[in-house]
PDB file of C-alpha atoms and ligand atoms in Angstrom:
ATOM      1  CA  MET A 293     -84.465-198.281 -55.406  1.00  0.00           C
ATOM      2  CA  THR A 294     -85.749-194.840 -56.097  1.00  0.00           C
ATOM      3  CA  HIS A 295     -87.229-192.545 -53.559  1.00  0.00           C
ATOM      4  CA  ASP A 296     -89.045-189.472 -54.687  1.00  0.00           C
ATOM      5  CA  PRO A 297     -89.505-186.068 -53.047  1.00  0.00           C
ATOM      6  CA  ASP A 298     -92.661-185.867 -50.921  1.00  0.00           C
ATOM      7  CA  ARG A 299     -95.283-183.946 -52.925  1.00  0.00           C
ATOM      8  CA  LEU A 300     -98.247-186.030 -51.693  1.00  0.00           C
ATOM      9  CA  PHE A 301    -100.181-183.071 -50.286  1.00  0.00           C
ATOM     10  CA  ALA A 302     -98.902-180.372 -52.660  1.00  0.00           C
ATOM     11  CA  ALA A 303    -102.049-180.132 -54.834  1.00  0.00           C
ATOM     12  CA  PRO A 304    -105.370-179.064 -53.297  1.00  0.00           C
ATOM     13  CA  LEU A 305    -107.554-182.079 -52.413  1.00  0.00           C
ATOM     14  CA  ALA A 306    -111.358-181.841 -52.457  1.00  0.00           C
ATOM     15  CA  ALA A 307    -111.481-184.048 -49.354  1.00  0.00           C
ATOM     16  CA  VAL A 308    -108.393-185.121 -47.408  1.00  0.00           C
ATOM     17  CA  PRO A 309    -108.562-188.863 -46.619  1.00  0.00           C
ATOM     18  CA  ASP A 310    -107.022-190.340 -43.458  1.00  0.00           C
ATOM     19  CA  PHE A 311    -103.303-191.014 -43.795  1.00  0.00           C
ATOM     20  CA  VAL A 312    -102.319-194.608 -44.675  1.00  0.00           C
ATOM     21  CA  PHE A 313     -98.893-196.194 -45.134  1.00  0.00           C
ATOM     22  CA  ASN A 314     -99.482-197.233 -48.753  1.00  0.00           C
ATOM     23  CA  GLU A 315     -97.266-197.482 -51.835  1.00  0.00           C
ATOM     24  CA  ASP A 316     -97.390-193.706 -52.459  1.00  0.00           C
ATOM     25  CA  VAL A 317     -96.164-193.012 -48.924  1.00  0.00           C
ATOM     26  CA  ALA A 318     -93.507-195.765 -49.036  1.00  0.00           C
ATOM     27  CA  ARG A 319     -92.079-194.255 -52.243  1.00  0.00           C
ATOM     28  CA  VAL A 320     -91.490-190.820 -50.655  1.00  0.00           C
ATOM     29  CA  PHE A 321     -90.995-191.948 -47.043  1.00  0.00           C
ATOM     30  CA  PRO A 322     -87.266-191.162 -46.559  1.00  0.00           C
ATOM     31  CA  ASP A 323     -87.819-187.580 -47.766  1.00  0.00           C
ATOM     32  CA  MET A 324     -91.107-187.198 -45.859  1.00  0.00           C
ATOM     33  CA  ILE A 325     -89.830-188.305 -42.459  1.00  0.00           C
ATOM     34  CA  LYS A 326     -86.576-186.330 -42.653  1.00  0.00           C
ATOM     35  CA  ARG A 327     -88.448-183.114 -43.543  1.00  0.00           C
ATOM     36  CA  SER A 328     -91.225-183.691 -40.977  1.00  0.00           C
ATOM     37  CA  VAL A 329     -89.566-185.081 -37.840  1.00  0.00           C
ATOM     38  CA  PRO A 330     -86.956-182.786 -36.291  1.00  0.00           C
ATOM     39  CA  GLY A 331     -83.915-184.796 -35.221  1.00  0.00           C
ATOM     40  CA  TYR A 332     -84.894-187.966 -37.099  1.00  0.00           C
ATOM     41  CA  PRO A 333     -81.429-188.747 -38.610  1.00  0.00           C
ATOM     42  CA  THR A 334     -79.754-188.177 -35.218  1.00  0.00           C
ATOM     43  CA  ILE A 335     -82.278-190.382 -33.429  1.00  0.00           C
ATOM     44  CA  VAL A 336     -81.951-193.228 -35.929  1.00  0.00           C
ATOM     45  CA  GLU A 337     -78.153-193.323 -35.915  1.00  0.00           C
ATOM     46  CA  ASN A 338     -77.980-193.085 -32.124  1.00  0.00           C
ATOM     47  CA  ILE A 339     -80.509-195.868 -31.609  1.00  0.00           C
ATOM     48  CA  GLY A 340     -77.780-198.007 -33.168  1.00  0.00           C
ATOM     49  CA  VAL A 341     -75.209-196.627 -30.729  1.00  0.00           C
ATOM     50  CA  LEU A 342     -77.506-197.102 -27.708  1.00  0.00           C
ATOM     51  CA  ALA A 343     -78.425-200.600 -28.853  1.00  0.00           C
ATOM     52  CA  GLY A 344     -74.730-201.454 -28.854  1.00  0.00           C
ATOM     53  CA  GLN A 345     -74.784-200.867 -25.080  1.00  0.00           C
ATOM     54  CA  PHE A 346     -77.908-202.906 -24.357  1.00  0.00           C
ATOM     55  CA  ALA A 347     -77.648-205.826 -26.807  1.00  0.00           C
ATOM     56  CA  GLN A 348     -77.118-209.193 -25.116  1.00  0.00           C
ATOM     57  CA  PRO A 349     -75.748-212.316 -26.842  1.00  0.00           C
ATOM     58  CA  GLY A 350     -78.301-214.751 -28.212  1.00  0.00           C
ATOM     59  CA  THR A 351     -81.284-212.386 -28.131  1.00  0.00           C
ATOM     60  CA  VAL A 352     -83.562-210.693 -30.631  1.00  0.00           C
ATOM     61  CA  LEU A 353     -83.394-206.978 -31.447  1.00  0.00           C
ATOM     62  CA  TYR A 354     -86.836-205.758 -32.527  1.00  0.00           C
ATOM     63  CA  ASP A 355     -87.552-202.850 -34.868  1.00  0.00           C
ATOM     64  CA  LEU A 356     -91.328-202.486 -34.464  1.00  0.00           C
ATOM     65  CA  GLY A 357     -93.035-200.420 -37.155  1.00  0.00           C
ATOM     66  CA  CYS A 358     -89.822-200.589 -39.162  1.00  0.00           C
ATOM     67  CA  SER A 359     -91.104-198.768 -42.288  1.00  0.00           C
ATOM     68  CA  LEU A 360     -88.109-198.894 -44.665  1.00  0.00           C
ATOM     69  CA  GLY A 361     -85.780-200.281 -42.002  1.00  0.00           C
ATOM     70  CA  ALA A 362     -83.722-197.192 -41.137  1.00  0.00           C
ATOM     71  CA  VAL A 363     -83.435-198.326 -37.497  1.00  0.00           C
ATOM     72  CA  THR A 364     -82.715-201.915 -38.531  1.00  0.00           C
ATOM     73  CA  GLN A 365     -79.840-200.673 -40.680  1.00  0.00           C
ATOM     74  CA  ALA A 366     -78.478-198.623 -37.742  1.00  0.00           C
ATOM     75  CA  LEU A 367     -78.762-201.657 -35.430  1.00  0.00           C
ATOM     76  CA  ARG A 368     -76.805-203.722 -37.948  1.00  0.00           C
ATOM     77  CA  ARG A 369     -74.138-200.985 -38.268  1.00  0.00           C
ATOM     78  CA  HIS A 370     -73.537-200.748 -34.529  1.00  0.00           C
ATOM     79  CA  VAL A 371     -74.397-204.015 -32.767  1.00  0.00           C
ATOM     80  CA  LYS A 372     -71.688-206.655 -32.735  1.00  0.00           C
ATOM     81  CA  SER A 373     -73.108-208.878 -30.000  1.00  0.00           C
ATOM     82  CA  GLU A 374     -72.908-212.606 -30.716  1.00  0.00           C
ATOM     83  CA  ARG A 375     -75.820-214.707 -31.967  1.00  0.00           C
ATOM     84  CA  CYS A 376     -78.177-211.721 -32.118  1.00  0.00           C
ATOM     85  CA  GLN A 377     -80.835-211.401 -34.773  1.00  0.00           C
ATOM     86  CA  VAL A 378     -82.834-208.368 -35.899  1.00  0.00           C
ATOM     87  CA  LEU A 379     -86.571-208.786 -36.400  1.00  0.00           C
ATOM     88  CA  ALA A 380     -88.080-205.875 -38.328  1.00  0.00           C
ATOM     89  CA  VAL A 381     -91.883-205.786 -38.323  1.00  0.00           C
ATOM     90  CA  ASP A 382     -94.396-203.628 -40.152  1.00  0.00           C
ATOM     91  CA  ASN A 383     -98.002-204.189 -41.207  1.00  0.00           C
ATOM     92  CA  SER A 384     -97.703-202.145 -44.419  1.00  0.00           C
ATOM     93  CA  ALA A 385     -97.016-204.459 -47.379  1.00  0.00           C
ATOM     94  CA  ALA A 386     -95.588-201.535 -49.372  1.00  0.00           C
ATOM     95  CA  MET A 387     -93.131-200.661 -46.591  1.00  0.00           C
ATOM     96  CA  VAL A 388     -92.095-204.284 -46.038  1.00  0.00           C
ATOM     97  CA  GLU A 389     -91.385-204.882 -49.709  1.00  0.00           C
ATOM     98  CA  ARG A 390     -89.146-201.823 -49.972  1.00  0.00           C
ATOM     99  CA  CYS A 391     -87.556-202.509 -46.578  1.00  0.00           C
ATOM    100  CA  ARG A 392     -86.391-205.907 -47.859  1.00  0.00           C
ATOM    101  CA  GLU A 393     -84.842-204.230 -50.912  1.00  0.00           C
ATOM    102  CA  TYR A 394     -82.948-201.711 -48.750  1.00  0.00           C
ATOM    103  CA  LEU A 395     -81.642-204.499 -46.505  1.00  0.00           C
ATOM    104  CA  HIS A 396     -80.505-206.568 -49.482  1.00  0.00           C
ATOM    105  CA  ALA A 397     -78.564-203.503 -50.625  1.00  0.00           C
ATOM    106  CA  GLN A 398     -77.001-203.201 -47.134  1.00  0.00           C
ATOM    107  CA  ASP A 399     -76.080-206.915 -47.240  1.00  0.00           C
ATOM    108  CA  ALA A 400     -74.416-206.414 -50.615  1.00  0.00           C
ATOM    109  CA  MET A 401     -72.276-203.554 -49.264  1.00  0.00           C
ATOM    110  CA  PHE A 402     -71.172-204.852 -45.848  1.00  0.00           C
ATOM    111  CA  GLN A 403     -70.015-208.169 -44.433  1.00  0.00           C
ATOM    112  CA  GLU A 404     -70.670-209.717 -41.015  1.00  0.00           C
ATOM    113  CA  LEU A 405     -73.906-207.869 -40.389  1.00  0.00           C
ATOM    114  CA  LEU A 406     -76.411-209.331 -37.922  1.00  0.00           C
ATOM    115  CA  PRO A 407     -78.945-211.603 -39.623  1.00  0.00           C
ATOM    116  CA  VAL A 408     -82.289-209.941 -40.199  1.00  0.00           C
ATOM    117  CA  GLU A 409     -85.843-211.047 -40.842  1.00  0.00           C
ATOM    118  CA  VAL A 410     -88.430-208.590 -42.158  1.00  0.00           C
ATOM    119  CA  ARG A 411     -91.950-209.675 -41.270  1.00  0.00           C
ATOM    120  CA  GLU A 412     -95.235-208.242 -42.492  1.00  0.00           C
ATOM    121  CA  ALA A 413     -97.327-208.415 -39.327  1.00  0.00           C
ATOM    122  CA  ASP A 414     -99.316-206.447 -36.792  1.00  0.00           C
ATOM    123  CA  ILE A 415     -97.036-205.740 -33.834  1.00  0.00           C
ATOM    124  CA  LEU A 416    -100.082-206.181 -31.561  1.00  0.00           C
ATOM    125  CA  ALA A 417    -100.232-209.850 -32.595  1.00  0.00           C
ATOM    126  CA  LEU A 418     -96.517-210.690 -32.159  1.00  0.00           C
ATOM    127  CA  GLN A 419     -95.313-213.462 -29.859  1.00  0.00           C
ATOM    128  CA  PHE A 420     -92.137-211.858 -28.508  1.00  0.00           C
ATOM    129  CA  GLN A 421     -88.976-213.920 -28.104  1.00  0.00           C
ATOM    130  CA  PRO A 422     -86.343-213.048 -25.462  1.00  0.00           C
ATOM    131  CA  ALA A 423     -85.201-209.575 -26.528  1.00  0.00           C
ATOM    132  CA  SER A 424     -82.461-207.207 -25.434  1.00  0.00           C
ATOM    133  CA  VAL A 425     -83.361-204.182 -27.592  1.00  0.00           C
ATOM    134  CA  VAL A 426     -86.822-203.169 -28.708  1.00  0.00           C
ATOM    135  CA  ALA A 427     -87.129-200.025 -30.828  1.00  0.00           C
ATOM    136  CA  LEU A 428     -90.494-198.326 -31.257  1.00  0.00           C
ATOM    137  CA  ASN A 429     -89.305-195.405 -33.354  1.00  0.00           C
ATOM    138  CA  PHE A 430     -92.386-193.212 -33.944  1.00  0.00           C
ATOM    139  CA  THR A 431     -94.691-196.251 -34.062  1.00  0.00           C
ATOM    140  CA  LEU A 432     -96.565-196.318 -30.723  1.00  0.00           C
ATOM    141  CA  GLN A 433     -98.310-193.046 -31.675  1.00  0.00           C
ATOM    142  CA  PHE A 434    -100.099-194.960 -34.472  1.00  0.00           C
ATOM    143  CA  ILE A 435    -101.341-197.728 -32.138  1.00  0.00           C
ATOM    144  CA  ALA A 436    -104.859-197.342 -30.715  1.00  0.00           C
ATOM    145  CA  PRO A 437    -104.397-195.719 -27.275  1.00  0.00           C
ATOM    146  CA  GLU A 438    -106.332-198.496 -25.492  1.00  0.00           C
ATOM    147  CA  CYS A 439    -103.846-201.101 -26.829  1.00  0.00           C
ATOM    148  CA  ARG A 440    -100.657-199.264 -25.859  1.00  0.00           C
ATOM    149  CA  THR A 441    -100.208-200.414 -22.237  1.00  0.00           C
ATOM    150  CA  ASP A 442    -100.735-204.058 -23.078  1.00  0.00           C
ATOM    151  CA  LEU A 443     -98.208-203.906 -25.941  1.00  0.00           C
ATOM    152  CA  LEU A 444     -95.624-202.247 -23.680  1.00  0.00           C
ATOM    153  CA  ALA A 445     -96.261-204.826 -20.937  1.00  0.00           C
ATOM    154  CA  ARG A 446     -95.635-207.661 -23.393  1.00  0.00           C
ATOM    155  CA  ILE A 447     -92.431-205.945 -24.555  1.00  0.00           C
ATOM    156  CA  ARG A 448     -91.363-205.509 -20.917  1.00  0.00           C
ATOM    157  CA  GLN A 449     -91.933-209.230 -20.275  1.00  0.00           C
ATOM    158  CA  SER A 450     -89.786-210.161 -23.277  1.00  0.00           C
ATOM    159  CA  LEU A 451     -86.805-208.021 -22.223  1.00  0.00           C
ATOM    160  CA  VAL A 452     -83.834-209.839 -20.705  1.00  0.00           C
ATOM    161  CA  PRO A 453     -81.807-208.252 -17.859  1.00  0.00           C
ATOM    162  CA  GLY A 454     -79.574-205.514 -19.262  1.00  0.00           C
ATOM    163  CA  GLY A 455     -81.904-204.867 -22.186  1.00  0.00           C
ATOM    164  CA  ALA A 456     -83.924-201.748 -23.024  1.00  0.00           C
ATOM    165  CA  LEU A 457     -86.887-200.373 -24.915  1.00  0.00           C
ATOM    166  CA  ILE A 458     -86.133-197.284 -27.007  1.00  0.00           C
ATOM    167  CA  LEU A 459     -89.324-195.313 -27.570  1.00  0.00           C
ATOM    168  CA  SER A 460     -89.470-192.259 -29.843  1.00  0.00           C
ATOM    169  CA  GLU A 461     -92.670-190.248 -30.150  1.00  0.00           C
ATOM    170  CA  LYS A 462     -94.200-186.950 -31.104  1.00  0.00           C
ATOM    171  CA  LEU A 463     -95.177-185.300 -27.799  1.00  0.00           C
ATOM    172  CA  CYS A 464     -98.101-183.157 -26.766  1.00  0.00           C
ATOM    173  CA  PHE A 465     -98.018-180.805 -23.781  1.00  0.00           C
ATOM    174  CA  ASP A 466    -100.479-180.140 -20.963  1.00  0.00           C
ATOM    175  CA  ASP A 467     -99.504-176.461 -20.765  1.00  0.00           C
ATOM    176  CA  PRO A 468    -101.381-174.704 -23.626  1.00  0.00           C
ATOM    177  CA  ALA A 469     -98.636-172.087 -24.059  1.00  0.00           C
ATOM    178  CA  GLU A 470     -95.941-174.777 -24.378  1.00  0.00           C
ATOM    179  CA  GLN A 471     -98.153-176.714 -26.813  1.00  0.00           C
ATOM    180  CA  ALA A 472     -98.747-173.586 -28.922  1.00  0.00           C
ATOM    181  CA  LEU A 473     -95.070-172.595 -28.980  1.00  0.00           C
ATOM    182  CA  LEU A 474     -93.757-176.023 -29.972  1.00  0.00           C
ATOM    183  CA  THR A 475     -96.507-176.462 -32.595  1.00  0.00           C
ATOM    184  CA  GLU A 476     -95.517-173.122 -34.126  1.00  0.00           C
ATOM    185  CA  LEU A 477     -91.823-174.026 -34.060  1.00  0.00           C
ATOM    186  CA  HIS A 478     -92.567-177.391 -35.693  1.00  0.00           C
ATOM    187  CA  LEU A 479     -94.461-175.538 -38.448  1.00  0.00           C
ATOM    188  CA  ALA A 480     -91.409-173.330 -38.924  1.00  0.00           C
ATOM    189  CA  PHE A 481     -89.254-176.482 -39.196  1.00  0.00           C
ATOM    190  CA  LYS A 482     -91.539-177.859 -41.931  1.00  0.00           C
ATOM    191  CA  ARG A 483     -91.643-174.569 -43.823  1.00  0.00           C
ATOM    192  CA  ALA A 484     -87.840-174.353 -43.634  1.00  0.00           C
ATOM    193  CA  ASN A 485     -87.764-177.822 -45.210  1.00  0.00           C
ATOM    194  CA  GLY A 486     -89.770-176.621 -48.209  1.00  0.00           C
ATOM    195  CA  TYR A 487     -93.342-177.603 -47.293  1.00  0.00           C
ATOM    196  CA  SER A 488     -95.988-175.053 -48.328  1.00  0.00           C
ATOM    197  CA  ASP A 489     -98.761-173.957 -45.959  1.00  0.00           C
ATOM    198  CA  LEU A 490    -101.228-175.965 -48.090  1.00  0.00           C
ATOM    199  CA  GLU A 491     -99.113-179.142 -47.793  1.00  0.00           C
ATOM    200  CA  ILE A 492     -98.776-178.636 -44.039  1.00  0.00           C
ATOM    201  CA  ALA A 493    -102.525-178.043 -43.568  1.00  0.00           C
ATOM    202  CA  GLN A 494    -103.607-181.021 -45.694  1.00  0.00           C
ATOM    203  CA  LYS A 495    -101.073-183.359 -44.028  1.00  0.00           C
ATOM    204  CA  ARG A 496    -102.259-182.201 -40.596  1.00  0.00           C
ATOM    205  CA  SER A 497    -105.839-182.981 -41.510  1.00  0.00           C
ATOM    206  CA  ALA A 498    -104.847-186.427 -42.927  1.00  0.00           C
ATOM    207  CA  ILE A 499    -102.919-187.393 -39.812  1.00  0.00           C
ATOM    208  CA  GLU A 500    -104.988-185.934 -36.966  1.00  0.00           C
ATOM    209  CA  ASN A 501    -107.156-189.029 -36.388  1.00  0.00           C
ATOM    210  CA  VAL A 502    -104.302-191.425 -37.110  1.00  0.00           C
ATOM    211  CA  LEU A 503    -101.350-190.149 -35.064  1.00  0.00           C
ATOM    212  CA  ILE A 504    -102.412-189.644 -31.441  1.00  0.00           C
ATOM    213  CA  PRO A 505     -99.578-188.212 -29.336  1.00  0.00           C
ATOM    214  CA  ASP A 506     -99.166-188.411 -25.560  1.00  0.00           C
ATOM    215  CA  SER A 507     -97.418-186.120 -23.100  1.00  0.00           C
ATOM    216  CA  LEU A 508     -94.112-187.104 -21.534  1.00  0.00           C
ATOM    217  CA  ASP A 509     -95.900-187.593 -18.185  1.00  0.00           C
ATOM    218  CA  SER A 510     -98.423-189.979 -19.815  1.00  0.00           C
ATOM    219  CA  HIS A 511     -95.570-191.971 -21.351  1.00  0.00           C
ATOM    220  CA  ARG A 512     -93.806-192.221 -18.000  1.00  0.00           C
ATOM    221  CA  ALA A 513     -96.992-193.344 -16.234  1.00  0.00           C
ATOM    222  CA  ARG A 514     -97.858-195.902 -18.921  1.00  0.00           C
ATOM    223  CA  LEU A 515     -94.327-197.330 -19.032  1.00  0.00           C
ATOM    224  CA  GLN A 516     -94.380-197.672 -15.252  1.00  0.00           C
ATOM    225  CA  GLU A 517     -97.777-199.394 -15.411  1.00  0.00           C
ATOM    226  CA  ALA A 518     -96.346-201.751 -18.050  1.00  0.00           C
ATOM    227  CA  GLY A 519     -93.634-202.772 -15.571  1.00  0.00           C
ATOM    228  CA  PHE A 520     -90.624-200.659 -16.590  1.00  0.00           C
ATOM    229  CA  SER A 521     -88.519-199.558 -13.625  1.00  0.00           C
ATOM    230  CA  ARG A 522     -86.860-196.453 -15.082  1.00  0.00           C
ATOM    231  CA  VAL A 523     -87.545-194.029 -17.934  1.00  0.00           C
ATOM    232  CA  VAL A 524     -84.702-191.832 -19.196  1.00  0.00           C
ATOM    233  CA  PRO A 525     -85.292-189.247 -21.945  1.00  0.00           C
ATOM    234  CA  TRP A 526     -82.128-189.125 -24.066  1.00  0.00           C
ATOM    235  CA  PHE A 527     -83.192-186.826 -26.924  1.00  0.00           C
ATOM    236  CA  GLN A 528     -85.693-184.064 -27.612  1.00  0.00           C
ATOM    237  CA  CYS A 529     -85.943-181.722 -30.591  1.00  0.00           C
ATOM    238  CA  LEU A 530     -89.006-179.458 -30.476  1.00  0.00           C
ATOM    239  CA  ASN A 531     -92.068-181.697 -29.921  1.00  0.00           C
ATOM    240  CA  PHE A 532     -90.305-184.970 -30.764  1.00  0.00           C
ATOM    241  CA  ALA A 533     -88.514-187.033 -28.135  1.00  0.00           C
ATOM    242  CA  SER A 534     -86.901-190.382 -27.556  1.00  0.00           C
ATOM    243  CA  LEU A 535     -86.829-192.296 -24.255  1.00  0.00           C
ATOM    244  CA  ILE A 536     -84.930-195.260 -22.895  1.00  0.00           C
ATOM    245  CA  ALA A 537     -87.119-197.506 -20.727  1.00  0.00           C
ATOM    246  CA  LEU A 538     -85.346-200.075 -18.557  1.00  0.00           C
ATOM    247  CA  PRO A 539     -86.914-203.338 -17.337  1.00  0.00           C
TER     248      PRO A 539
HETATM  249  C1  GEK B 294     -88.312-195.368 -38.890  1.00  0.00           C
HETATM  250  N1  GEK B 294     -89.648-196.734 -37.368  1.00  0.00           N
HETATM  251  O1  GEK B 294     -88.061-194.992 -40.044  1.00  0.00           O
HETATM  252  N2  GEK B 294     -98.149-203.148 -36.688  1.00  0.00           N
HETATM  253  C2  GEK B 294     -97.047-203.012 -37.446  1.00  0.00           C
HETATM  254  N3  GEK B 294     -96.650-201.806 -37.972  1.00  0.00           N
HETATM  255  C3  GEK B 294     -97.421-200.734 -37.738  1.00  0.00           C
HETATM  256  C4  GEK B 294     -98.610-200.830 -36.977  1.00  0.00           C
HETATM  257  C5  GEK B 294     -98.961-202.101 -36.441  1.00  0.00           C
HETATM  258  N4  GEK B 294    -100.066-202.269 -35.694  1.00  0.00           N
HETATM  259  N5  GEK B 294     -99.179-199.604 -36.919  1.00  0.00           N
HETATM  260  C6  GEK B 294     -98.375-198.768 -37.640  1.00  0.00           C
HETATM  261  N6  GEK B 294     -97.324-199.461 -38.135  1.00  0.00           N
HETATM  262  C7  GEK B 294     -89.648-196.028 -38.651  1.00  0.00           C
HETATM  263  C8  GEK B 294     -90.743-195.008 -38.753  1.00  0.00           C
HETATM  264  S1  GEK B 294     -93.470-194.778 -39.161  1.00  0.00           S
HETATM  265  C9  GEK B 294     -93.589-193.272 -38.352  1.00  0.00           C
HETATM  266  C10 GEK B 294     -92.089-195.526 -38.320  1.00  0.00           C
HETATM  267  C11 GEK B 294     -94.111-192.148 -39.160  1.00  0.00           C
HETATM  268  C12 GEK B 294     -96.209-198.942 -38.950  1.00  0.00           C
HETATM  269  C13 GEK B 294     -96.640-198.174 -40.184  1.00  0.00           C
HETATM  270  O2  GEK B 294     -96.972-199.033 -41.270  1.00  0.00           O
HETATM  271  C14 GEK B 294     -95.408-197.307 -40.444  1.00  0.00           C
HETATM  272  O3  GEK B 294     -94.523-197.922 -41.358  1.00  0.00           O
HETATM  273  C15 GEK B 294     -94.761-197.185 -39.063  1.00  0.00           C
HETATM  274  O4  GEK B 294     -95.490-198.025 -38.178  1.00  0.00           O
HETATM  275  C16 GEK B 294     -94.766-195.776 -38.510  1.00  0.00           C
HETATM  276  O5  GEK B 294     -87.535-195.223 -37.927  1.00  0.00           O
HETATM  277  O6  GEK B 294     -94.432-192.317 -40.326  1.00  0.00           O
HETATM  278  O7  GEK B 294     -94.199-190.990 -38.540  1.00  0.00           O
END
């Protein structure tokens, strides 16, 4: 498996189309997400560690919007619970194909990993089985806002006692000064990772109708409406955060 450096928005585009998770994106995805999402490697590895605390024997661990399966690999590195299975789901055929290749490579390197199924599907259409860990790692922000509460409610209903949802998202902020500061600092993060101002501007325009962030307060309110009893932020780096939501 090769993955290339992300140069997708490096050349000037006459018109910037909406961002889609196609073959071009899948090919550069590991580089793109690491250079764009502050804290991403720390979040991914620690989702594995957290999952180790919440996993219950005989349940499913879901990686929803798995892309290339980084979270699935972390779950398999850290969770030792008996009779668990990982179900990694994404609706991008290009992502799913490469995800399967990465997981075959992990299988070839390590023994006694949890069994995994990678499914090409819309997470909005899933019939959830009893689950102890559900990871939505930067996926909910791509779901139409009017579908988010219902999805979270169905996840909540599938969670067994002792389980948890781990939800990572880009945040927006009600206070304009806080929004402006964290946006500027995120730009600095991207520049420090080698993105030009043209790449940053074109990517922003591609993603603005596709990735719709919420504030931390909106997440809390929606998770409560979906039936979660407690929401605990465990990580934030600039305008990116990860929450644990308990049933
Ligand atoms: C990671 N979790 O590396 N059904 C299934 N998949 C979807 C849907 C949907 N309705 N909508 C979007 N996706 C990963 C990173 S990326 C985040 C997740 C990002 C998928 C989409 O195809 C893409 O692979 C993923 O959600 C979002 O930890 O690129 O910022």
